[in-house]
Every structure is written in structure tokens, then in C-alpha cells.
Short mmCIF file of C-alpha atoms in Angstrom, two decimals:
data_model
loop_
_atom_site.label_atom_id
_atom_site.label_comp_id
_atom_site.label_asym_id
_atom_site.label_seq_id
_atom_site.Cartn_x
_atom_site.Cartn_y
_atom_site.Cartn_z
CA UNK G 1047 7.67 -1.33 3.75
CA UNK G 1048 5.57 1.94 4.83
CA UNK G 1049 2.35 0.87 6.31
CA UNK G 1050 -0.80 3.06 6.14
CA UNK G 1051 -3.77 1.34 7.98
CA UNK G 1052 -7.59 3.51 8.44
CA UNK G 1053 -9.83 2.03 11.12
CA UNK G 1054 -12.70 0.45 8.47
CA UNK G 1055 -12.93 -1.26 5.37
CA UNK G 1056 -16.91 -0.47 5.46
CA UNK G 1057 -18.57 2.30 7.20
CA UNK G 1058 -22.84 2.80 7.52
CA UNK G 1059 -23.74 6.05 8.99
CA UNK G 1060 -27.23 7.75 9.64
CA UNK G 1061 -27.40 11.39 7.98
CA UNK G 1062 -26.50 13.52 11.01
CA UNK G 1063 -24.27 11.49 12.84
CA UNK G 1064 -20.70 12.17 13.67
CA UNK G 1065 -18.24 10.38 12.00
CA UNK G 1066 -14.26 9.65 12.89
CA UNK G 1067 -11.98 8.41 10.27
CA UNK G 1068 -8.58 7.55 11.87
CA UNK G 1069 -5.60 6.93 9.85
CA UNK G 1070 -2.29 5.60 11.15
CA UNK G 1071 1.23 5.79 9.91
CA UNK G 1072 4.60 3.74 10.69
CA UNK G 1073 7.53 5.85 8.75
CA UNK G 1074 7.61 8.54 10.69
CA UNK G 1075 6.30 10.73 7.86
CA UNK G 1076 5.61 14.43 8.44
CA UNK G 1077 2.68 15.09 5.65
CA UNK G 1078 -0.64 12.83 5.63
CA UNK G 1079 -3.58 13.96 3.56
CA UNK G 1080 -7.22 13.18 3.49
CA UNK G 1081 -8.46 12.52 0.05
CA UNK G 1082 -12.14 11.37 -1.00
CA UNK G 1083 -12.68 9.22 -4.59
CA UNK G 1084 -15.70 9.11 -6.69
CA UNK G 1085 -16.43 7.80 -10.29
CA UNK G 1086 -15.69 10.24 -12.28
CA UNK G 1087 -14.58 13.07 -10.14
CA UNK G 1088 -10.89 11.53 -9.47
CA UNK G 1089 -8.87 11.71 -5.93
CA UNK G 1090 -9.79 15.41 -4.73
CA UNK G 1091 -8.38 16.61 -1.30
CA UNK G 1092 -10.06 17.36 1.80
CA UNK G 1093 -7.35 18.35 4.16
CA UNK G 1094 -3.80 17.60 4.93
CA UNK G 1095 -1.51 18.26 7.88
CA UNK G 1096 2.13 18.72 7.56
CA UNK G 1097 3.18 18.55 11.06
CA UNK G 1098 1.55 17.54 14.14
CA UNK G 1099 -1.48 20.27 15.49
CA UNK G 1100 -0.32 22.02 11.97
CA UNK G 1101 -3.66 21.81 8.78
CA UNK G 1102 -4.66 22.79 5.87
CA UNK G 1103 -7.95 23.03 3.83
CA UNK G 1104 -7.79 21.32 0.53
CA UNK G 1105 -10.09 20.95 -2.80
CA UNK G 1106 -12.72 20.82 -0.90
CA UNK G 1107 -13.02 20.52 2.89
CA UNK G 1108 -16.65 22.03 3.80
CA UNK G 1109 -18.40 19.39 5.92
CA UNK G 1110 -15.48 17.93 7.23
CA UNK G 1111 -12.82 19.04 9.79
CA UNK G 1112 -9.23 16.93 11.19
CA UNK G 1113 -7.13 16.16 13.89
CA UNK G 1114 -3.29 15.40 14.46
CA UNK G 1115 -2.54 15.18 18.02
CA UNK G 1116 0.42 12.59 17.41
CA UNK G 1117 2.63 12.73 14.19
CA UNK G 1118 1.44 9.21 12.89
CA UNK G 1119 -2.33 9.33 13.55
CA UNK G 1120 -4.58 11.91 11.48
CA UNK G 1121 -8.09 11.63 12.01
CA UNK G 1122 -10.64 12.68 9.11
CA UNK G 1123 -14.22 14.41 11.27
CA UNK G 1124 -17.52 14.15 9.28
CA UNK G 1125 -19.28 16.71 11.75
CA UNK G 1126 -22.52 16.04 10.81
CA UNK G 1127 -23.29 13.05 8.00
CA UNK G 1128 -25.16 13.68 4.42
CA UNK G 1129 -26.24 11.52 1.80
CA UNK G 1130 -23.61 13.61 -0.66
CA UNK G 1131 -20.93 12.75 1.37
CA UNK G 1132 -20.82 9.12 0.76
CA UNK G 1133 -17.56 8.37 -0.63
CA UNK G 1134 -14.45 6.44 -0.63
CA UNK G 1135 -12.45 8.04 1.65
CA UNK G 1136 -8.52 7.44 1.20
CA UNK G 1137 -5.55 8.74 3.48
CA UNK G 1138 -2.11 9.08 2.88
CA UNK G 1139 1.53 9.76 3.66
CA UNK G 1140 4.63 10.88 2.44
CA UNK G 1141 8.05 12.22 3.73
CA UNK G 1142 7.38 14.84 0.83
CA UNK G 1143 10.96 16.34 -0.80
CA UNK G 1144 12.56 14.84 -3.11
CA UNK G 1145 10.13 12.57 -3.97
CA UNK G 1146 7.04 13.52 -2.64
CA UNK G 1147 6.04 9.66 -3.09
CA UNK G 1148 2.56 9.13 -0.84
CA UNK G 1149 1.91 6.33 0.24
CA UNK G 1150 -2.23 4.90 0.57
CA UNK G 1151 -4.32 3.77 3.17
CA UNK G 1152 -6.68 0.40 2.04
CA UNK G 1153 -9.64 2.92 2.06
CA UNK G 1154 -13.09 3.14 3.77
CA UNK G 1155 -15.85 2.80 2.02
CA UNK G 1156 -18.41 5.29 3.81
CA UNK G 1157 -21.83 4.95 3.21
CA UNK G 1158 -24.83 7.72 5.12
CA UNK G 1159 -28.47 6.88 4.29
CA UNK T 508 -3.88 26.07 -11.57
CA UNK T 509 -1.74 22.77 -11.73
CA UNK T 510 -3.28 19.83 -14.17
CA UNK T 511 -2.65 16.50 -15.05
CA UNK T 512 -4.56 15.23 -17.97
CA UNK T 513 -4.36 11.81 -18.18
CA UNK T 514 -5.31 9.83 -21.61
CA UNK T 515 -7.54 7.56 -22.26
CA UNK T 516 -9.66 7.59 -19.32
CA UNK T 517 -11.22 4.15 -20.65
CA UNK T 518 -9.05 1.42 -22.19
CA UNK T 519 -10.77 -2.32 -23.03
CA UNK T 520 -7.78 -4.61 -24.68
CA UNK T 521 -6.89 -8.06 -24.95
CA UNK T 522 -4.65 -10.01 -23.25
CA UNK T 523 -0.93 -9.64 -24.82
CA UNK T 524 -2.36 -6.08 -26.90
CA UNK T 525 0.39 -3.48 -26.00
CA UNK T 526 -1.02 -0.15 -24.47
CA UNK T 527 0.09 3.43 -23.78
CA UNK T 528 -1.27 6.00 -21.20
CA UNK T 529 -0.25 9.29 -21.35
CA UNK T 530 -0.13 12.08 -18.70
CA UNK T 531 0.34 15.75 -20.15
CA UNK T 532 0.80 19.38 -17.91
CA UNK T 533 1.62 22.68 -19.26
CA UNK T 534 3.33 22.55 -15.49
CA UNK T 535 6.91 21.25 -14.71
CA UNK T 536 7.11 19.13 -12.41
CA UNK T 537 9.96 18.12 -9.54
CA UNK T 538 8.42 14.82 -9.69
CA UNK T 539 6.21 12.32 -10.92
CA UNK T 540 4.48 9.32 -9.83
CA UNK T 541 2.59 5.97 -11.47
CA UNK T 542 0.27 4.06 -9.10
CA UNK T 543 -2.21 1.37 -9.66
CA UNK T 544 -5.37 0.94 -7.94
CA UNK T 545 -7.58 -2.16 -7.69
CA UNK T 546 -11.53 -1.92 -6.71
CA UNK T 547 -11.83 -1.33 -3.22
CA UNK T 548 -8.18 -0.24 -2.57
CA UNK T 549 -5.89 2.33 -1.92
CA UNK T 550 -3.45 3.61 -4.62
CA UNK T 551 -0.43 1.75 -5.28
CA UNK T 552 2.69 3.68 -5.84
CA UNK T 553 4.17 1.86 -9.32
CA UNK T 554 7.34 3.69 -9.90
CA UNK T 555 8.91 7.25 -9.23
CA UNK T 556 10.29 9.12 -12.19
CA UNK T 557 12.52 12.04 -10.94
CA UNK T 558 15.29 12.47 -13.90
CA UNK T 559 13.84 14.62 -17.27
CA UNK T 560 14.03 12.30 -20.06
CA UNK T 561 14.53 9.28 -17.70
CA UNK T 562 12.99 5.68 -18.55
CA UNK T 563 11.95 3.13 -15.73
CA UNK T 564 11.10 -0.60 -16.49
CA UNK T 565 9.32 -2.73 -14.61
CA UNK T 566 8.97 -5.85 -15.83
CA UNK T 567 6.30 -5.46 -19.04
CA UNK T 568 6.02 -1.98 -17.91
CA UNK T 569 8.02 1.07 -18.99
CA UNK T 570 7.38 4.20 -17.41
CA UNK T 571 9.06 7.48 -19.32
CA UNK T 572 9.32 11.18 -18.21
CA UNK T 573 9.32 14.01 -20.67
CA UNK T 574 12.44 16.40 -21.33
CA UNK T 575 10.56 19.11 -20.09
CA UNK T 576 8.88 17.08 -17.15
CA UNK T 577 5.55 18.19 -17.58
CA UNK T 578 5.01 14.73 -19.44
CA UNK T 579 4.58 11.22 -18.53
CA UNK T 580 3.84 8.35 -20.37
CA UNK T 581 3.41 4.45 -19.55
CA UNK T 582 3.89 1.82 -21.82
CA UNK T 583 2.32 -1.98 -21.04
CA UNK T 584 3.79 -4.48 -23.50
CA UNK T 585 1.66 -8.25 -23.48
CA UNK T 586 -0.78 -6.40 -21.50
CA UNK T 587 -1.57 -9.58 -18.92
CA UNK T 588 -5.76 -9.50 -16.74
CA UNK T 589 -3.91 -9.04 -13.76
CA UNK T 590 -2.84 -5.32 -14.91
CA UNK T 591 -6.23 -4.71 -14.89
CA UNK T 592 -7.40 -1.72 -12.77
CA UNK T 593 -6.96 2.38 -12.52
CA UNK T 594 -3.70 3.96 -13.52
CA UNK T 595 -2.79 7.08 -12.20
CA UNK T 596 -0.03 9.40 -12.55
CA UNK T 597 0.77 12.05 -10.10
CA UNK T 598 3.02 15.36 -9.89
CA UNK T 599 4.62 16.34 -7.35
CA UNK T 600 7.35 19.30 -6.37
CA UNK T 601 4.46 21.90 -6.37
CA UNK T 602 4.83 22.85 -2.77
CA UNK T 603 7.05 21.73 0.29
CA UNK T 604 4.09 20.37 2.10
CA UNK T 605 4.19 16.62 -0.30
CA UNK T 606 1.13 18.06 -1.76
CA UNK T 607 0.78 16.35 -5.35
CA UNK T 608 -1.58 16.61 -8.56
CA UNK T 609 -3.12 13.67 -9.71
CA UNK T 610 -4.60 13.26 -12.91
CA UNK T 611 -7.86 11.61 -13.44
CA UNK T 612 -6.99 8.05 -14.07
CA UNK T 613 -6.89 6.06 -16.62
CA UNK T 614 -9.13 2.51 -15.95
CA UNK T 615 -7.61 -0.44 -17.92
CA UNK T 616 -9.70 -3.46 -18.48
CA UNK T 617 -7.37 -6.44 -20.07
CA UNK T 618 -9.90 -9.25 -21.49
CA UNK T 619 -8.53 -13.21 -21.20
#
């Protein structure tokens, strides 16, 4: 079974703090993704990575950065957390073609106060 | 811009009823996935369909991919309270990066 793990299930941070969210997959997948999920807005893509050290902006990259130093690990960084970044953060990975199935981690519920 | 329109957005039914969720687009997809997400958890893949007209069954759930690969449906027979959750459809193949286009989701509540 594909396994995607995220470093924390729940996180509470203060405004202005630097926040690291880590994601690890064990299936040697090339592509990894970070989404945030908010009520009424669905899943929104923040950043994705299609290879080690390669990254591309998604639909809402502002206020976020990412790091992929190893194939299995993809980190999301909030440089200076703000209250509007309170959300559920989901990491996913995929082998890509032909099925494009994505496998998700359990999510991190981040609250910024 | 590719979009997937999912309907209905919310559904509240009694145990034992049947229901259908629809996922429509004007774009063609190479594949389409359905996921179920429970509160506080990540989405879990239910099925992938790749061939136009394909029908797949998973116990009481029936998934269909449209002939033109632009739409899909999920039908649940005799819904159970355990079917409660958020159902998401997602289309793939628009790029070689593995990006998916997600629908907004259908929140299903099955009352005992």
C-alpha cells in the first residue's frame, strides 16, 4: 500500500512564526503536491514538485515556499504565518501517467493565532 | 482553464435510499478518479476510470466514465451511514506533471 505521512496532525502557531510542514511518501513517486482545503473553496493547489529540487507554483503560492531535497520528502514552508493561512493542509503523491492517481496524507490542521 | 463541476454540493438522505453524484466538464480527461474524505482525514482513492463508457463497481458503489471522457457519475445503492463523507471527483491527463483538476466535492450525509 502507498503510504503518505505528514509530520503533524494538528499544529497551533502564532502570527509571524515560520512554520514547516513535512510530507514523506514511501512509493518512489516522482510527483508530490501540497494543497490547502477550506470550507466552500475545495482543494486548492499551493505548489507541486515533479522531481528532486524541481518545483512549480500552483494556484495559490503566495505566502508559501517548498523544498524537495530528497525524492521521498516534500516540505511546505510558511515564511511568516498569518491568520488567513489557518487551514487543513494536505500532501499527495503520484506516479503520474497513465492513471494520475494521487495518494494523500492524513492532513495537518494548522491554526494560526 | 479546465473545470470539473460536481453536483449536487450537498445531499442528506435516509439509510437505504439510492443516490447519484455527477461530475461534468467541457474538457476531455485521460482518467478520472473518485475519492472519499472523512472529516479530519485526507481523501482516500475509491476508483480510477480511464476508458470512455467504462463502468466499475465497488460493492454498492457504481462509477461510470462518459463515452467522451468529459463526465462521470457515482451511484450509491442502498446508502448506509458509513457512506457519509465528502466525495471528490478529479480529472487527470492535462499535463505530464500528474496534476489533477478537482471538483468542488459533494457532502453526503446518510441518516440512520
